[in-house]
Amino acid sequence: MDNTLQTPTILRSDYRPLAWRVESVELDFRLDAEQTLVTSRLACVRVPGASGPLPLDGEDLELVSLRIDGAEAGECMRRTERGLEVTPGSDTATIEIVTRVNPAANTTLSGLYASKGGLFTQCEAEGFRRITYFPDRPDVMARYTVRLEAEQASFPVLLSNGNLVDSGELPGDRHYAVWEDPFPKPSYLFALVAADLEAMERSVETLSGREVLLQVWVEPGNLDRAGHAMDSLVNALRWDEETFGLELDLDRFMIVVVADFNMGAMENKGLNIFNARFVLARPDTATDADFEGIESVVAHEYFHNWTGNRVTCRDWFQLTLKEGLTVFRDQQFSADMLARAAGAEREASARAVKRIDDFRGLRAAQFTEDSGPMAHPIRPDSYQEINNFYTATVYEKGAAVIRMQHTLLGAEGFRKGMNLYFERHDGQAVTCDDFVAAMADANDRDMTQFMRWYSQAGTPVVRASGQWDADARRYTLTLAQHTPPTPGQPEKLPLVIPVAVGLIGPDGNDLPLRLEGDSAAGATTRVLELVEAEQHFVFEDVDAEPVPSLLRGFSAPVLLEIDESDARLAFRMAHDADPCNRWDAAQRYAERVILALAAKADADVPEAFLDAWGALLADESLDPAFVALAATLPGEGWLLERMRPADPAPLRAALMRVMRAIGERFADQWLGLYQRLEVRGPYRYHPADAGCRALRNLALRYLAAAGNEDGLNRAETQFEYAENMTEQFGGLAALVHSASPVAEDALDNFHTRFSSDALVLDKWFALQAGAWRWDEAAPPVLERVKALMDDPAFKLTNPNKVYSLLGAFFRGNPAEFHAADGSGHAFWAEQIIALDAMNPQVASRMARSLENWRRYTPALQTSIRTQLERVRDADGLSPDVAEVVGKALVG
Ligand code: TRP
Ligand code: ZN
């Protein structure tokens, strides 16, 4: 059966306000792992002048009873496809609904579910309807009071949103707690937790002098891993006060850790629930990257309290209203934290490292999404399953669109816009138009054309060319833009694109810029606004032919096309004053070399390229963190996006050759760096230390790739003796990414050491699933992945395990996944079908790893199509996976 024909499409244009308001919700939970009884009392009021029934969404629920104003509903209620519909006889009504649910049987991790003996909820986007019947849409905002009752021994801690107003013991070893959330909220922000947990607590004073209690709840025994999350929370709280004047509005703010979770974390009002991997960290179990991720996700969820909770989305098409804005906020926060730690002198470099990281992520995930069958604007016009739209486009490109507003309006103008946004919309469910209108009105600026960023999909291409006129001492920069067609959008209009520009003189220094018509020469970087399909920008007093440096700081989420010789790329690698563009020049050069090698198997790695690389390594004025980024080759996924047709096997061979060449040619430099940058003393999470560790680990990777004995010995020693996970895992990774015979022993040893630590084992799974075959005699990685599925620590029901084993293989190991015999693709189909029966959200995320199949070679396409069709036709497929494979197979 073709499942894709059965899934209805929801349109943004179909939005209609509800005829009813829900003023308050009283929830009463008799919690039990298998049979939880939920009583919900809704105080409903008809919107004046409106007519029609009140639709109540419900999914996988057992309805026990429904009463309207105390009486059996009878004729006033009917079942619908989505749940129920009630038609009260008057304009106000109290609706009391009793449902029964089975958390232990809920493997979707949406709604109320069990994890390691505790009970947890996840309601975004549409999980509340799996707990009780409710108008489960974000524009229904109500005040919630929640009473939780459970057996004391199994569920000693009972938490929900807001403030604890009552609690006590009950006969039969039971107990209860009553929670009241003073702020009206949409149902997707509801949460409860009933589990055996311990809290780390800290009390802080807010801007206005109120005392608030911060808690991080973890499994007993894990308190020594909660400190970094707590520190991050305090930093986030201070940052929002200082940067935006936004204060915590509750007496208590809780973070709860859960082992089984579909995403990173969730911003439920006053009760954030976190995937364990974004809270738990100790130097010997978490890497620098983990520490960084925790800081940013803790901040992200905290920032949602204003951008998401106090002002929320009118409908799910507006998701980027809260997500794009909140990602932008967490990116700014992390950059500020890095800058603060780095100190005044190194501040710019520290910020650039964060920008590069963010842009690299955008390019790898979002640019590829935007050129495939799932391409959509940051505010989509339609969807089949909203869970499929928590995408890189909505989040990362959405953040880039907010960043452009920040760039165009300036930090102060942006702040004025934010103030007006909260002044107008606090307590409301609004749209992206409302946000941009606040920015426009606060700054007296017309943002009509800018709004096209919200409606047009696809990565815009900016084509640049320059012409120097020696006689007139002028340099004319021509910028042209076009956005390629995407599904449903054949033609696009010009966007407002801020292009930050510098001109580099022949001596490598930036020229002061004076645009035609300007009075005085000034800054060395200027933001040009490209608003037409093509525009000329004329710079005056230019005495020698400059090298343009465009899109500095990645000022817009676009692809820049410009003709540059190898020599010019090397020049920018060495001299561009903008570190983002220095990185970009190195990436462009590497991309050119690697793709050429992939097309011509017997070619040599060009000497000039190696020279440019060597200069980068030799430049001791650069921060190690920056060098570690600049000396990392472009990601394989991104290179496949640039290779037509995409052919993973020769690409992998080319990457290996380049890595070996860099490892061999610069062996002495790598070893020198490795020694010079050693970090002494106990581990601390600090950007300067992290930069050194990152570059040393990279050195080991190149040396191991080249089979350098000294390097391999150091990797082994580092693995054996390191006291922190960053170095220990760095050593292990270097061994696994080599032909070294000790890799297997090291993997076993690591497994034994951490056999009871789920988060550390996730790394162990991912490393093996993503391994390259440096030893040609080694068996295909697929065999190992299959074997690892039988490891007692692996569970298909735990998303972290799925992402680290299957995700690392499907997304992170293209050459092995796309093996010519199609074995990887067949395995993919089996796993998607198995996963979908348990957890459609996770299955769908994994299924997306093949959506860009049309860019592969014809033979691979044939193999993939067969498997996509197999999944499409599987019995009982979820709408989640049906949408992904359906869109992949169309057109
Ligand atoms: N709102 C969450 C965030 O961005 C995302 C999220 C958490 C989510 N859990 C989810 C989205 C489950 C969909 C389904 O911070
Ligand atoms: Zn978010």
JSON list of C-alpha atoms in Angstrom, two decimals, residues 649-784:
[
{"chain": "A", "resi": 649, "resn": "ALA", "atom": "CA", "xyz": [33.51, 5.99, -2.45]},
{"chain": "A", "resi": 650, "resn": "PRO", "atom": "CA", "xyz": [35.94, 8.11, -4.53]},
{"chain": "A", "resi": 651, "resn": "LEU", "atom": "CA", "xyz": [35.23, 11.07, -2.25]},
{"chain": "A", "resi": 652, "resn": "ARG", "atom": "CA", "xyz": [36.27, 9.05, 0.78]},
{"chain": "A", "resi": 653, "resn": "ALA", "atom": "CA", "xyz": [39.42, 7.92, -1.02]},
{"chain": "A", "resi": 654, "resn": "ALA", "atom": "CA", "xyz": [40.26, 11.53, -1.84]},
{"chain": "A", "resi": 655, "resn": "LEU", "atom": "CA", "xyz": [39.70, 12.65, 1.75]},
{"chain": "A", "resi": 656, "resn": "MET", "atom": "CA", "xyz": [41.95, 9.90, 3.00]},
{"chain": "A", "resi": 657, "resn": "ARG", "atom": "CA", "xyz": [44.65, 10.90, 0.57]},
{"chain": "A", "resi": 658, "resn": "VAL", "atom": "CA", "xyz": [44.51, 14.54, 1.60]},
{"chain": "A", "resi": 659, "resn": "MET", "atom": "CA", "xyz": [44.53, 13.64, 5.29]},
{"chain": "A", "resi": 660, "resn": "ARG", "atom": "CA", "xyz": [47.53, 11.37, 4.82]},
{"chain": "A", "resi": 661, "resn": "ALA", "atom": "CA", "xyz": [49.36, 14.03, 2.84]},
{"chain": "A", "resi": 662, "resn": "ILE", "atom": "CA", "xyz": [48.76, 16.69, 5.49]},
{"chain": "A", "resi": 663, "resn": "GLY", "atom": "CA", "xyz": [49.75, 14.25, 8.21]},
{"chain": "A", "resi": 664, "resn": "GLU", "atom": "CA", "xyz": [52.95, 13.18, 6.45]},
{"chain": "A", "resi": 665, "resn": "ARG", "atom": "CA", "xyz": [54.11, 16.52, 5.14]},
{"chain": "A", "resi": 666, "resn": "PHE", "atom": "CA", "xyz": [53.61, 18.32, 8.47]},
{"chain": "A", "resi": 667, "resn": "ALA", "atom": "CA", "xyz": [54.41, 15.52, 10.87]},
{"chain": "A", "resi": 668, "resn": "ASP", "atom": "CA", "xyz": [57.01, 17.64, 12.64]},
{"chain": "A", "resi": 669, "resn": "GLN", "atom": "CA", "xyz": [54.70, 20.62, 12.97]},
{"chain": "A", "resi": 670, "resn": "TRP", "atom": "CA", "xyz": [51.91, 18.43, 14.32]},
{"chain": "A", "resi": 671, "resn": "LEU", "atom": "CA", "xyz": [54.21, 16.82, 16.85]},
{"chain": "A", "resi": 672, "resn": "GLY", "atom": "CA", "xyz": [55.57, 20.23, 17.78]},
{"chain": "A", "resi": 673, "resn": "LEU", "atom": "CA", "xyz": [52.10, 21.65, 18.29]},
{"chain": "A", "resi": 674, "resn": "TYR", "atom": "CA", "xyz": [51.14, 18.60, 20.25]},
{"chain": "A", "resi": 675, "resn": "GLN", "atom": "CA", "xyz": [53.98, 19.18, 22.68]},
{"chain": "A", "resi": 676, "resn": "ARG", "atom": "CA", "xyz": [53.79, 22.95, 22.89]},
{"chain": "A", "resi": 677, "resn": "LEU", "atom": "CA", "xyz": [50.04, 23.06, 23.55]},
{"chain": "A", "resi": 678, "resn": "GLU", "atom": "CA", "xyz": [49.79, 20.51, 26.32]},
{"chain": "A", "resi": 679, "resn": "VAL", "atom": "CA", "xyz": [47.37, 21.69, 29.00]},
{"chain": "A", "resi": 680, "resn": "ARG", "atom": "CA", "xyz": [48.65, 21.07, 32.51]},
{"chain": "A", "resi": 681, "resn": "GLY", "atom": "CA", "xyz": [46.79, 20.99, 35.76]},
{"chain": "A", "resi": 682, "resn": "PRO", "atom": "CA", "xyz": [43.32, 19.72, 36.56]},
{"chain": "A", "resi": 683, "resn": "TYR", "atom": "CA", "xyz": [40.65, 19.92, 33.88]},
{"chain": "A", "resi": 684, "resn": "ARG", "atom": "CA", "xyz": [38.63, 23.07, 33.64]},
{"chain": "A", "resi": 685, "resn": "TYR", "atom": "CA", "xyz": [36.08, 23.91, 31.01]},
{"chain": "A", "resi": 686, "resn": "HIS", "atom": "CA", "xyz": [37.69, 26.98, 29.51]},
{"chain": "A", "resi": 687, "resn": "PRO", "atom": "CA", "xyz": [37.84, 28.04, 25.86]},
{"chain": "A", "resi": 688, "resn": "ALA", "atom": "CA", "xyz": [41.61, 28.52, 25.88]},
{"chain": "A", "resi": 689, "resn": "ASP", "atom": "CA", "xyz": [42.22, 25.02, 27.26]},
{"chain": "A", "resi": 690, "resn": "ALA", "atom": "CA", "xyz": [39.55, 23.55, 25.01]},
{"chain": "A", "resi": 691, "resn": "GLY", "atom": "CA", "xyz": [41.21, 25.14, 21.98]},
{"chain": "A", "resi": 692, "resn": "CYS", "atom": "CA", "xyz": [44.54, 23.52, 22.84]},
{"chain": "A", "resi": 693, "resn": "ARG", "atom": "CA", "xyz": [42.92, 20.14, 23.40]},
{"chain": "A", "resi": 694, "resn": "ALA", "atom": "CA", "xyz": [41.02, 20.39, 20.12]},
{"chain": "A", "resi": 695, "resn": "LEU", "atom": "CA", "xyz": [44.13, 21.20, 18.11]},
{"chain": "A", "resi": 696, "resn": "ARG", "atom": "CA", "xyz": [46.16, 18.46, 19.81]},
{"chain": "A", "resi": 697, "resn": "ASN", "atom": "CA", "xyz": [43.44, 15.92, 19.11]},
{"chain": "A", "resi": 698, "resn": "LEU", "atom": "CA", "xyz": [43.38, 17.05, 15.50]},
{"chain": "A", "resi": 699, "resn": "ALA", "atom": "CA", "xyz": [47.15, 16.62, 15.35]},
{"chain": "A", "resi": 700, "resn": "LEU", "atom": "CA", "xyz": [46.72, 13.03, 16.50]},
{"chain": "A", "resi": 701, "resn": "ARG", "atom": "CA", "xyz": [44.08, 12.45, 13.83]},
{"chain": "A", "resi": 702, "resn": "TYR", "atom": "CA", "xyz": [46.34, 13.63, 11.00]},
{"chain": "A", "resi": 703, "resn": "LEU", "atom": "CA", "xyz": [49.34, 11.75, 12.36]},
{"chain": "A", "resi": 704, "resn": "ALA", "atom": "CA", "xyz": [47.31, 8.58, 12.81]},
{"chain": "A", "resi": 705, "resn": "ALA", "atom": "CA", "xyz": [45.91, 8.91, 9.29]},
{"chain": "A", "resi": 706, "resn": "ALA", "atom": "CA", "xyz": [49.46, 9.08, 8.00]},
{"chain": "A", "resi": 707, "resn": "GLY", "atom": "CA", "xyz": [50.40, 6.04, 10.04]},
{"chain": "A", "resi": 708, "resn": "ASN", "atom": "CA", "xyz": [53.03, 8.11, 11.90]},
{"chain": "A", "resi": 709, "resn": "GLU", "atom": "CA", "xyz": [54.45, 5.93, 14.64]},
{"chain": "A", "resi": 710, "resn": "ASP", "atom": "CA", "xyz": [55.27, 8.74, 17.01]},
{"chain": "A", "resi": 711, "resn": "GLY", "atom": "CA", "xyz": [51.76, 10.06, 16.61]},
{"chain": "A", "resi": 712, "resn": "LEU", "atom": "CA", "xyz": [50.17, 6.66, 17.18]},
{"chain": "A", "resi": 713, "resn": "ASN", "atom": "CA", "xyz": [52.22, 6.15, 20.32]},
{"chain": "A", "resi": 714, "resn": "ARG", "atom": "CA", "xyz": [51.11, 9.48, 21.63]},
{"chain": "A", "resi": 715, "resn": "ALA", "atom": "CA", "xyz": [47.50, 8.67, 20.86]},
{"chain": "A", "resi": 716, "resn": "GLU", "atom": "CA", "xyz": [47.83, 5.44, 22.77]},
{"chain": "A", "resi": 717, "resn": "THR", "atom": "CA", "xyz": [49.46, 7.15, 25.75]},
{"chain": "A", "resi": 718, "resn": "GLN", "atom": "CA", "xyz": [46.89, 9.90, 25.77]},
{"chain": "A", "resi": 719, "resn": "PHE", "atom": "CA", "xyz": [44.11, 7.33, 25.67]},
{"chain": "A", "resi": 720, "resn": "GLU", "atom": "CA", "xyz": [45.64, 5.37, 28.53]},
{"chain": "A", "resi": 721, "resn": "TYR", "atom": "CA", "xyz": [46.54, 8.17, 30.89]},
{"chain": "A", "resi": 722, "resn": "ALA", "atom": "CA", "xyz": [44.28, 11.14, 30.21]},
{"chain": "A", "resi": 723, "resn": "GLU", "atom": "CA", "xyz": [42.20, 12.20, 33.18]},
{"chain": "A", "resi": 724, "resn": "ASN", "atom": "CA", "xyz": [39.55, 13.91, 31.15]},
{"chain": "A", "resi": 725, "resn": "MET", "atom": "CA", "xyz": [37.21, 12.54, 28.50]},
{"chain": "A", "resi": 726, "resn": "THR", "atom": "CA", "xyz": [38.20, 15.10, 25.85]},
{"chain": "A", "resi": 727, "resn": "GLU", "atom": "CA", "xyz": [41.72, 13.72, 25.73]},
{"chain": "A", "resi": 728, "resn": "GLN", "atom": "CA", "xyz": [40.87, 10.15, 26.42]},
{"chain": "A", "resi": 729, "resn": "PHE", "atom": "CA", "xyz": [38.33, 10.02, 23.65]},
{"chain": "A", "resi": 730, "resn": "GLY", "atom": "CA", "xyz": [40.58, 12.06, 21.36]},
{"chain": "A", "resi": 731, "resn": "GLY", "atom": "CA", "xyz": [43.23, 9.39, 21.75]},
{"chain": "A", "resi": 732, "resn": "LEU", "atom": "CA", "xyz": [40.74, 6.61, 21.11]},
{"chain": "A", "resi": 733, "resn": "ALA", "atom": "CA", "xyz": [39.34, 8.34, 18.03]},
{"chain": "A", "resi": 734, "resn": "ALA", "atom": "CA", "xyz": [42.82, 8.73, 16.55]},
{"chain": "A", "resi": 735, "resn": "LEU", "atom": "CA", "xyz": [43.51, 5.02, 17.07]},
{"chain": "A", "resi": 736, "resn": "VAL", "atom": "CA", "xyz": [40.19, 3.96, 15.55]},
{"chain": "A", "resi": 737, "resn": "HIS", "atom": "CA", "xyz": [40.82, 6.26, 12.58]},
{"chain": "A", "resi": 738, "resn": "SER", "atom": "CA", "xyz": [44.04, 4.53, 11.67]},
{"chain": "A", "resi": 739, "resn": "ALA", "atom": "CA", "xyz": [45.24, 1.14, 10.61]},
{"chain": "A", "resi": 740, "resn": "SER", "atom": "CA", "xyz": [46.67, 0.65, 14.10]},
{"chain": "A", "resi": 741, "resn": "PRO", "atom": "CA", "xyz": [46.36, -2.89, 15.48]},
{"chain": "A", "resi": 742, "resn": "VAL", "atom": "CA", "xyz": [45.78, -1.58, 19.01]},
{"chain": "A", "resi": 743, "resn": "ALA", "atom": "CA", "xyz": [42.45, 0.08, 18.14]},
{"chain": "A", "resi": 744, "resn": "GLU", "atom": "CA", "xyz": [40.40, -3.03, 18.92]},
{"chain": "A", "resi": 745, "resn": "ASP", "atom": "CA", "xyz": [41.94, -3.47, 22.35]},
{"chain": "A", "resi": 746, "resn": "ALA", "atom": "CA", "xyz": [41.46, 0.19, 23.11]},
{"chain": "A", "resi": 747, "resn": "LEU", "atom": "CA", "xyz": [37.77, -0.05, 22.19]},
{"chain": "A", "resi": 748, "resn": "ASP", "atom": "CA", "xyz": [37.30, -3.08, 24.43]},
{"chain": "A", "resi": 749, "resn": "ASN", "atom": "CA", "xyz": [39.14, -1.44, 27.26]},
{"chain": "A", "resi": 750, "resn": "PHE", "atom": "CA", "xyz": [36.99, 1.69, 26.96]},
{"chain": "A", "resi": 751, "resn": "HIS", "atom": "CA", "xyz": [33.81, -0.40, 26.91]},
{"chain": "A", "resi": 752, "resn": "THR", "atom": "CA", "xyz": [34.83, -2.18, 30.08]},
{"chain": "A", "resi": 753, "resn": "ARG", "atom": "CA", "xyz": [35.71, 1.05, 31.85]},
{"chain": "A", "resi": 754, "resn": "PHE", "atom": "CA", "xyz": [32.41, 2.70, 31.03]},
{"chain": "A", "resi": 755, "resn": "SER", "atom": "CA", "xyz": [30.07, -0.26, 30.77]},
{"chain": "A", "resi": 756, "resn": "SER", "atom": "CA", "xyz": [27.54, 1.30, 33.14]},
{"chain": "A", "resi": 757, "resn": "ASP", "atom": "CA", "xyz": [27.67, 4.83, 31.75]},
{"chain": "A", "resi": 758, "resn": "ALA", "atom": "CA", "xyz": [25.06, 5.22, 29.02]},
{"chain": "A", "resi": 759, "resn": "LEU", "atom": "CA", "xyz": [26.23, 8.62, 27.83]},
{"chain": "A", "resi": 760, "resn": "VAL", "atom": "CA", "xyz": [29.84, 7.57, 27.47]},
{"chain": "A", "resi": 761, "resn": "LEU", "atom": "CA", "xyz": [28.80, 4.42, 25.63]},
{"chain": "A", "resi": 762, "resn": "ASP", "atom": "CA", "xyz": [26.90, 6.61, 23.17]},
{"chain": "A", "resi": 763, "resn": "LYS", "atom": "CA", "xyz": [30.27, 8.02, 22.12]},
{"chain": "A", "resi": 764, "resn": "TRP", "atom": "CA", "xyz": [31.70, 4.54, 21.83]},
{"chain": "A", "resi": 765, "resn": "PHE", "atom": "CA", "xyz": [28.87, 3.44, 19.52]},
{"chain": "A", "resi": 766, "resn": "ALA", "atom": "CA", "xyz": [29.10, 6.60, 17.40]},
{"chain": "A", "resi": 767, "resn": "LEU", "atom": "CA", "xyz": [32.84, 6.36, 16.95]},
{"chain": "A", "resi": 768, "resn": "GLN", "atom": "CA", "xyz": [32.62, 2.84, 15.56]},
{"chain": "A", "resi": 769, "resn": "ALA", "atom": "CA", "xyz": [29.62, 3.52, 13.34]},
{"chain": "A", "resi": 770, "resn": "GLY", "atom": "CA", "xyz": [31.36, 6.54, 11.84]},
{"chain": "A", "resi": 771, "resn": "ALA", "atom": "CA", "xyz": [34.78, 4.93, 11.40]},
{"chain": "A", "resi": 772, "resn": "TRP", "atom": "CA", "xyz": [36.60, 5.03, 8.08]},
{"chain": "A", "resi": 773, "resn": "ARG", "atom": "CA", "xyz": [38.36, 1.95, 6.81]},
{"chain": "A", "resi": 774, "resn": "TRP", "atom": "CA", "xyz": [42.00, 3.01, 6.97]},
{"chain": "A", "resi": 775, "resn": "ASP", "atom": "CA", "xyz": [42.91, -0.65, 6.95]},
{"chain": "A", "resi": 776, "resn": "GLU", "atom": "CA", "xyz": [41.74, -2.00, 3.60]},
{"chain": "A", "resi": 777, "resn": "ALA", "atom": "CA", "xyz": [41.52, -5.53, 4.94]},
{"chain": "A", "resi": 778, "resn": "ALA", "atom": "CA", "xyz": [39.01, -4.56, 7.64]},
{"chain": "A", "resi": 779, "resn": "PRO", "atom": "CA", "xyz": [35.42, -5.80, 7.18]},
{"chain": "A", "resi": 780, "resn": "PRO", "atom": "CA", "xyz": [32.68, -3.34, 6.12]},
{"chain": "A", "resi": 781, "resn": "VAL", "atom": "CA", "xyz": [31.49, -1.07, 8.91]},
{"chain": "A", "resi": 782, "resn": "LEU", "atom": "CA", "xyz": [27.92, -2.30, 8.39]},
{"chain": "A", "resi": 783, "resn": "GLU", "atom": "CA", "xyz": [28.92, -5.66, 9.86]},
{"chain": "A", "resi": 784, "resn": "ARG", "atom": "CA", "xyz": [30.13, -3.94, 12.99]}
]
